[in-house]
XYZ file of N, CA and C in Angstrom:
489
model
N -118.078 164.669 195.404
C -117.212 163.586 195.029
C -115.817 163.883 195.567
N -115.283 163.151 196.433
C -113.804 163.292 196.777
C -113.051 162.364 196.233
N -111.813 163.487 195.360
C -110.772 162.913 194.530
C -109.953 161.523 195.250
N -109.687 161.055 194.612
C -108.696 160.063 194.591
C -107.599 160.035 194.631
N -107.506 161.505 194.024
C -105.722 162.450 194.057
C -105.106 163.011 194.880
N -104.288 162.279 195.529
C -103.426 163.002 197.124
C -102.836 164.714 196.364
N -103.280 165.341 197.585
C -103.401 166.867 197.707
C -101.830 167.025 196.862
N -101.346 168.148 196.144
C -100.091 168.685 195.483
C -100.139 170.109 195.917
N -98.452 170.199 196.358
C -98.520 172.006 196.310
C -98.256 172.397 194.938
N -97.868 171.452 193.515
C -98.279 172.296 192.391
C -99.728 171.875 191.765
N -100.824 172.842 191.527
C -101.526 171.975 190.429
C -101.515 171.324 189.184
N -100.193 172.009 188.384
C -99.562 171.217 187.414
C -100.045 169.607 187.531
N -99.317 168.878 188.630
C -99.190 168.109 188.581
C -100.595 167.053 188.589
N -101.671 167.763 188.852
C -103.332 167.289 188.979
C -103.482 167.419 187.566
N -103.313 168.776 187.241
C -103.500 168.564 185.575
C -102.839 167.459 185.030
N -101.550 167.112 185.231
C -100.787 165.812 184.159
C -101.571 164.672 184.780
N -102.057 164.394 185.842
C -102.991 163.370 185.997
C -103.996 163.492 185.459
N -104.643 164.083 184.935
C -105.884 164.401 184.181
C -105.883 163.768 182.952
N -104.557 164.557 182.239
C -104.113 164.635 181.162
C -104.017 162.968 180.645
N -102.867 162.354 181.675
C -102.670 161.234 181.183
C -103.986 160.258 181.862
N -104.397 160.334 182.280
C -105.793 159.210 182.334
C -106.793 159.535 181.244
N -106.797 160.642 180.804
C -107.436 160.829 179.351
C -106.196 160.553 178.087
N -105.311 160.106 178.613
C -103.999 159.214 177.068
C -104.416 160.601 176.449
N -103.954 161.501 176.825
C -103.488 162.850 175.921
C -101.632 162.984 176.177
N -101.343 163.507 174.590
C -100.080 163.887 174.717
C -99.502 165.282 175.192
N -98.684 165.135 176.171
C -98.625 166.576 176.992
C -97.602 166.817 176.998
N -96.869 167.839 177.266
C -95.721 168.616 176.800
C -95.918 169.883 178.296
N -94.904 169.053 179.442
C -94.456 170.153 180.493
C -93.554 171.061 180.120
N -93.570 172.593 180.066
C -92.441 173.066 179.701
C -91.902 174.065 180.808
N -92.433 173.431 181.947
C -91.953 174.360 183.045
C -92.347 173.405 184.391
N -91.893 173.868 185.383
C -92.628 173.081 186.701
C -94.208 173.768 186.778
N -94.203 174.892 186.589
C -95.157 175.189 186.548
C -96.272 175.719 185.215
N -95.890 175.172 184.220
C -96.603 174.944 182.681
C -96.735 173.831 182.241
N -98.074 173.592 181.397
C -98.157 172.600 180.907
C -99.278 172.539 179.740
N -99.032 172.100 178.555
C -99.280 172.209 177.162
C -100.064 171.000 176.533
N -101.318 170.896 176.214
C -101.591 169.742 175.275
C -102.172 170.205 174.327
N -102.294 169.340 173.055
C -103.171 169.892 172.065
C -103.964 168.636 171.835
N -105.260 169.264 171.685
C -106.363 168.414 171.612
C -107.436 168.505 170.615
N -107.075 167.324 170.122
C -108.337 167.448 168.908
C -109.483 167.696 168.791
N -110.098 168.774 167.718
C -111.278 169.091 167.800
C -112.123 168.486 166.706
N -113.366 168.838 166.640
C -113.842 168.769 165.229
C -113.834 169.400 164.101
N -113.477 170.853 164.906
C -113.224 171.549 163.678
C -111.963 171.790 163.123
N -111.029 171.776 164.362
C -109.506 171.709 164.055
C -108.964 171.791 165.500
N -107.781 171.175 165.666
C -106.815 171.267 167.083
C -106.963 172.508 167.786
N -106.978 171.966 168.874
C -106.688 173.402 170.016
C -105.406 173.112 170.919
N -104.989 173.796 171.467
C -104.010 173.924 172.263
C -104.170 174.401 173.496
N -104.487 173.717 174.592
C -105.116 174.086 176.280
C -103.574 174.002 176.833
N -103.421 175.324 177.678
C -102.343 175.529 178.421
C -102.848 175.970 180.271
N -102.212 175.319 180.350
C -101.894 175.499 181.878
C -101.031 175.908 182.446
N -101.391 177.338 183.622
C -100.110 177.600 183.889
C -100.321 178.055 185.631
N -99.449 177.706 186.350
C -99.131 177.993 187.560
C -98.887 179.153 188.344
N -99.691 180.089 188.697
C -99.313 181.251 189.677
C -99.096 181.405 190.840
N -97.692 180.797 191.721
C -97.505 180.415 193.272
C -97.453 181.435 193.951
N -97.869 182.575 193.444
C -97.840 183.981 194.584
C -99.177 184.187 194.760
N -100.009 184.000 193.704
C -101.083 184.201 193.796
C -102.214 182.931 194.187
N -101.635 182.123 193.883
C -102.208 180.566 194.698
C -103.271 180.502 193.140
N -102.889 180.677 192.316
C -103.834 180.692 190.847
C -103.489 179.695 189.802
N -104.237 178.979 189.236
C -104.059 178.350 188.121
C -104.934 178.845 186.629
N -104.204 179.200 185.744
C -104.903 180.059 184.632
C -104.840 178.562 183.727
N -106.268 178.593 183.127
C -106.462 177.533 181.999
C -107.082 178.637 180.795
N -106.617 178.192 179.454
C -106.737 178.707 178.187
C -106.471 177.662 177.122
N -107.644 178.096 176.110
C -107.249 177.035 175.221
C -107.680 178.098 173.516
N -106.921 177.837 173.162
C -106.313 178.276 172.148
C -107.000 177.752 170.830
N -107.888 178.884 170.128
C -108.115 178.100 168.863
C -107.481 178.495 167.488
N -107.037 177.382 166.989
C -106.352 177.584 165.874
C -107.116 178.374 164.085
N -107.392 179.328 164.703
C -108.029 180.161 163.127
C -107.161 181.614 162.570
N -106.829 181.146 161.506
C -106.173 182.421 160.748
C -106.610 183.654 160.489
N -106.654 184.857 161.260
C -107.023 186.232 161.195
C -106.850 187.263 160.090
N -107.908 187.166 158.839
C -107.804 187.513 157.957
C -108.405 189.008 157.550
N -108.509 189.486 159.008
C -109.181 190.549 159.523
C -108.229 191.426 159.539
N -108.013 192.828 159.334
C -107.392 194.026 159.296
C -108.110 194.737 160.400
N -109.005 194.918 159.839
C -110.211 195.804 161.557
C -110.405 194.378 162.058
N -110.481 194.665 163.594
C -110.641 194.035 164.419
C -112.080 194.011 165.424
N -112.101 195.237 164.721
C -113.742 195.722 165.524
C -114.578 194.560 165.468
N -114.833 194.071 164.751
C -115.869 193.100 164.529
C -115.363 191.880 165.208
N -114.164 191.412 165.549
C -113.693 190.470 166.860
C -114.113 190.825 167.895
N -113.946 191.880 168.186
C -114.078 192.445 169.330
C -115.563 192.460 169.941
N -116.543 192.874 169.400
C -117.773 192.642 168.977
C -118.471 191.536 169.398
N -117.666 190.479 168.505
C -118.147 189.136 168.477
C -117.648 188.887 170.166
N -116.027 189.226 170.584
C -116.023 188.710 171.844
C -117.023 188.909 172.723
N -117.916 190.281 172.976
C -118.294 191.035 173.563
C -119.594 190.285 173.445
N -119.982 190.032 172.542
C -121.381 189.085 172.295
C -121.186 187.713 172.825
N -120.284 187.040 172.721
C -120.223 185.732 173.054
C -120.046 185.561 174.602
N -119.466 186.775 175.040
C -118.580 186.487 176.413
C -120.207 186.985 177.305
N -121.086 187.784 176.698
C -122.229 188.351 177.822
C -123.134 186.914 178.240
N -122.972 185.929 177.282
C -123.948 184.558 177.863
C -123.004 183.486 178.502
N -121.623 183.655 178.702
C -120.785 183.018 179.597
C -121.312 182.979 181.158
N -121.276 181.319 181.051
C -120.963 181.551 182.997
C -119.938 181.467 183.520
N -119.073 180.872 182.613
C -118.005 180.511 183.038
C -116.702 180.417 182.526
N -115.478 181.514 182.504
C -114.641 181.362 181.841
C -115.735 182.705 180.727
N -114.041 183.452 179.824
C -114.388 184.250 179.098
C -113.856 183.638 177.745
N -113.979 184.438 176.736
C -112.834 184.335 174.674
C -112.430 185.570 175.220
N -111.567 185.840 174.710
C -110.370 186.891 174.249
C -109.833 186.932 173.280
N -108.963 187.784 172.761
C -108.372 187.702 171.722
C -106.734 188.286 171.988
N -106.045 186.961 171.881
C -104.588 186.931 171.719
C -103.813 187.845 170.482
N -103.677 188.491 171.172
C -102.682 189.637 169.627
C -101.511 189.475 169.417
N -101.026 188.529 169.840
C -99.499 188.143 169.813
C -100.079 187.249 168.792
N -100.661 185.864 168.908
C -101.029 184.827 167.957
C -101.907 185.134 166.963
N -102.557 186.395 167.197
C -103.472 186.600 166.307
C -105.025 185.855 166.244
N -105.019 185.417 167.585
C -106.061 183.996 167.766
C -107.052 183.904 168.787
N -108.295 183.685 168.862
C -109.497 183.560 169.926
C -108.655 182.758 170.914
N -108.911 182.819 171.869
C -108.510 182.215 173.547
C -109.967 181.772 173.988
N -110.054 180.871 174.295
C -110.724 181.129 176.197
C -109.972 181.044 177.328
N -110.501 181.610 178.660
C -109.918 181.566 179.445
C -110.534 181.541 180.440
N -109.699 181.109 181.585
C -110.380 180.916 183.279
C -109.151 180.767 184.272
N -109.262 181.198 185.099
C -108.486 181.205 186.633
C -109.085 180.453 187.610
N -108.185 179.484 188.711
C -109.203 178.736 189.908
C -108.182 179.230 190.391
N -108.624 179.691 192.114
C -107.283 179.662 192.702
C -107.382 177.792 193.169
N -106.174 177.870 193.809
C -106.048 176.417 194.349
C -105.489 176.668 195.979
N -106.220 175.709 196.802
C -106.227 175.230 198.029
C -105.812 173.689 198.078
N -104.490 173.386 198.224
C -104.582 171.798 198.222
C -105.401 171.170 199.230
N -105.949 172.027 199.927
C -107.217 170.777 201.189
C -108.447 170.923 200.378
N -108.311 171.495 199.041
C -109.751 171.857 198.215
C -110.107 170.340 197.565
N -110.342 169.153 198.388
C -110.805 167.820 197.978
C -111.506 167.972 196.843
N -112.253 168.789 195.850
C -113.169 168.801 195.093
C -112.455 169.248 193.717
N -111.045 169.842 194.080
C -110.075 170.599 193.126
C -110.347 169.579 191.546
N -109.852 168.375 191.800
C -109.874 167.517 190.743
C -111.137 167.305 189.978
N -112.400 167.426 190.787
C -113.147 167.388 190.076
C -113.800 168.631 189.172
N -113.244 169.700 189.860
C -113.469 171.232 189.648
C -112.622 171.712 188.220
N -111.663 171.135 188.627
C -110.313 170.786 187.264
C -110.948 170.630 185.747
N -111.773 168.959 186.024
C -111.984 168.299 184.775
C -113.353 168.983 184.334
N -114.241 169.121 185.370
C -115.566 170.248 184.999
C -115.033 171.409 184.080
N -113.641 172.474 184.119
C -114.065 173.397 183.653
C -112.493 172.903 182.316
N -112.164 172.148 182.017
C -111.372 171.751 181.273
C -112.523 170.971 180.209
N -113.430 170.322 180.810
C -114.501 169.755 179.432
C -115.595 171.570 178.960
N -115.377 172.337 180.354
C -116.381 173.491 179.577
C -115.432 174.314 178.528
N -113.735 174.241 178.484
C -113.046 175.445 177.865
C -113.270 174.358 176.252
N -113.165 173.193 176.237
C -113.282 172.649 175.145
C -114.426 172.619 174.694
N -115.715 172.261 174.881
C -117.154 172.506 174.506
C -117.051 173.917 174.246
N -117.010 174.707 174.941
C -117.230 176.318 174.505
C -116.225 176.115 173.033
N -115.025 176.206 172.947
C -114.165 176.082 171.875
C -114.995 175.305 170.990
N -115.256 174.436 171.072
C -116.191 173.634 169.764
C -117.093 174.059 169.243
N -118.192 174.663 170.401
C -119.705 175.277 169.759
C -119.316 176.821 169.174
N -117.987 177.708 169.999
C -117.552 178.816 169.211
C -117.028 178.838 167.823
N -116.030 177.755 167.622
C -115.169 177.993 166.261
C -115.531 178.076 165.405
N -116.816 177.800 164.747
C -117.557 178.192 163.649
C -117.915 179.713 163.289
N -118.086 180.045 164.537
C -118.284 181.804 164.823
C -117.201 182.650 164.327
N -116.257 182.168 165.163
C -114.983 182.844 165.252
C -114.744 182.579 163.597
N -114.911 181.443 163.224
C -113.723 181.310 161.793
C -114.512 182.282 160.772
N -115.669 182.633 160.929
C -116.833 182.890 159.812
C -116.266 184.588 159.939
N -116.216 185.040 161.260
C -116.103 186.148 161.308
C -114.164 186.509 160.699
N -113.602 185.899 161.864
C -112.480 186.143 161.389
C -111.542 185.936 159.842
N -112.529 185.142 159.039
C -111.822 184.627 158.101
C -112.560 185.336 156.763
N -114.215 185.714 156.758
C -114.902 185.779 155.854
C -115.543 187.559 156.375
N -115.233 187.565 157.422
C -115.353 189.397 157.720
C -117.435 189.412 157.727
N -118.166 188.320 158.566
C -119.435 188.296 158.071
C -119.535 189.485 159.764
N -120.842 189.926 159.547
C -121.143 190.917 161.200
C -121.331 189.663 162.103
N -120.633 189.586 163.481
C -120.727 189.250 164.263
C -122.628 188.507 164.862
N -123.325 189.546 165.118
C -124.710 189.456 165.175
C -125.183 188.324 164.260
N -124.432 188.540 162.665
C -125.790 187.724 161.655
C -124.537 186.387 161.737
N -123.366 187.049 162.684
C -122.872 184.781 162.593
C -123.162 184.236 163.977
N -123.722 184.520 165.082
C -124.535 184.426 165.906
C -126.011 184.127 165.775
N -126.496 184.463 164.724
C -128.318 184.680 164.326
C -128.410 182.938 164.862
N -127.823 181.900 164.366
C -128.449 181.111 164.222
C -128.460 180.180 165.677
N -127.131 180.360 166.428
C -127.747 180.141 167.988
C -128.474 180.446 168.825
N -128.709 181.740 168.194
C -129.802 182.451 168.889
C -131.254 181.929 168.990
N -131.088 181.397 167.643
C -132.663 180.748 167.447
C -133.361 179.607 168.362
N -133.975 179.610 168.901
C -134.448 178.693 170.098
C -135.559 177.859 169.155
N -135.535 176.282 169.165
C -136.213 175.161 168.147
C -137.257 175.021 168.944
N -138.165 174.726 168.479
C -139.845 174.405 169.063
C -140.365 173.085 168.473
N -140.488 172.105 169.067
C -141.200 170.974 168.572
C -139.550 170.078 168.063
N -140.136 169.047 167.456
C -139.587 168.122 166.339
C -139.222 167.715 165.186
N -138.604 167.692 164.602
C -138.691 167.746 163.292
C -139.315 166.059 163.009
């Protein structure tokens, strides 16, 4: 599919086209940053974008909002380590400044990369789906201290038939 979007030497600016054809409220706070928060089901996230012109890189992360009621961390860590081995794409982390699960991903950018835009919105719907099907994980562990493994058990489970 070739974009519709004349080539940019920032990608910022592909992202705010994104942004605003999906009527999201966005918040540039740099030429090369850019901030939305987007509603989830389980609660808001916050997807940031940010610009690396030395490195020709664009880092996407989106931010989930759960309160770390955790002292040991081991068992975050854990959980990252479990969640991140069935990733294809894009990793979780854990932000220690915010105290908060991340995902994250890097593209570099080529503005003759005609496919950029569509490459864009592909992994901007995967950082939010991952964020959605994770936050239940994350909050159970981080909030209620359950083992990583037994708050995982139940994706694990593969359904047979119909109900």
């Amino acid at each position: 599919m070739v974009s519709t979007i004349p080539a940019a030497n920032n990608p910022i600016d592909v992202v705010e086209n994104i942004l605003s054809r999906r009527a999201y409220e966005m918040e540039r706070r740099s030429p090369n940053e850019v901030v939305v928060e987007v509603q989830g089901r389980w609660n808001d996230m916050l997807l940031f974008f940010s610009w690396e012109e030395t490195m020709h890189c664009l880092h996407i992360s989106c931010l989930l909002n759960i309160e770390d009621k955790q002292k040991d961390h081991n068992k975050i860590f854990e959980l990252l380590a479990l969640i991140n081995d069935d990733l294809w794409i894009g990793h979780f982390s854990y932000w220690t400044e915010q105290k908060m699960p991340v995902f994250r991903h890097a593209m570099f950018y080529n503005q003759d990369n005609h496919d950029f835009y569509a490459q864009l919105t592909n992994i901007m719907d995967i950082a939010i789906k991952e964020c959605e099907r994770m936050y239940p994980i994350f909050n159970i562990v981080m909030t209620k201290g359950l083992d990583p493994k037994q708050a995982l058990y139940p994706m694990l489970m593969r359904t047979s038939g119909q109900a």
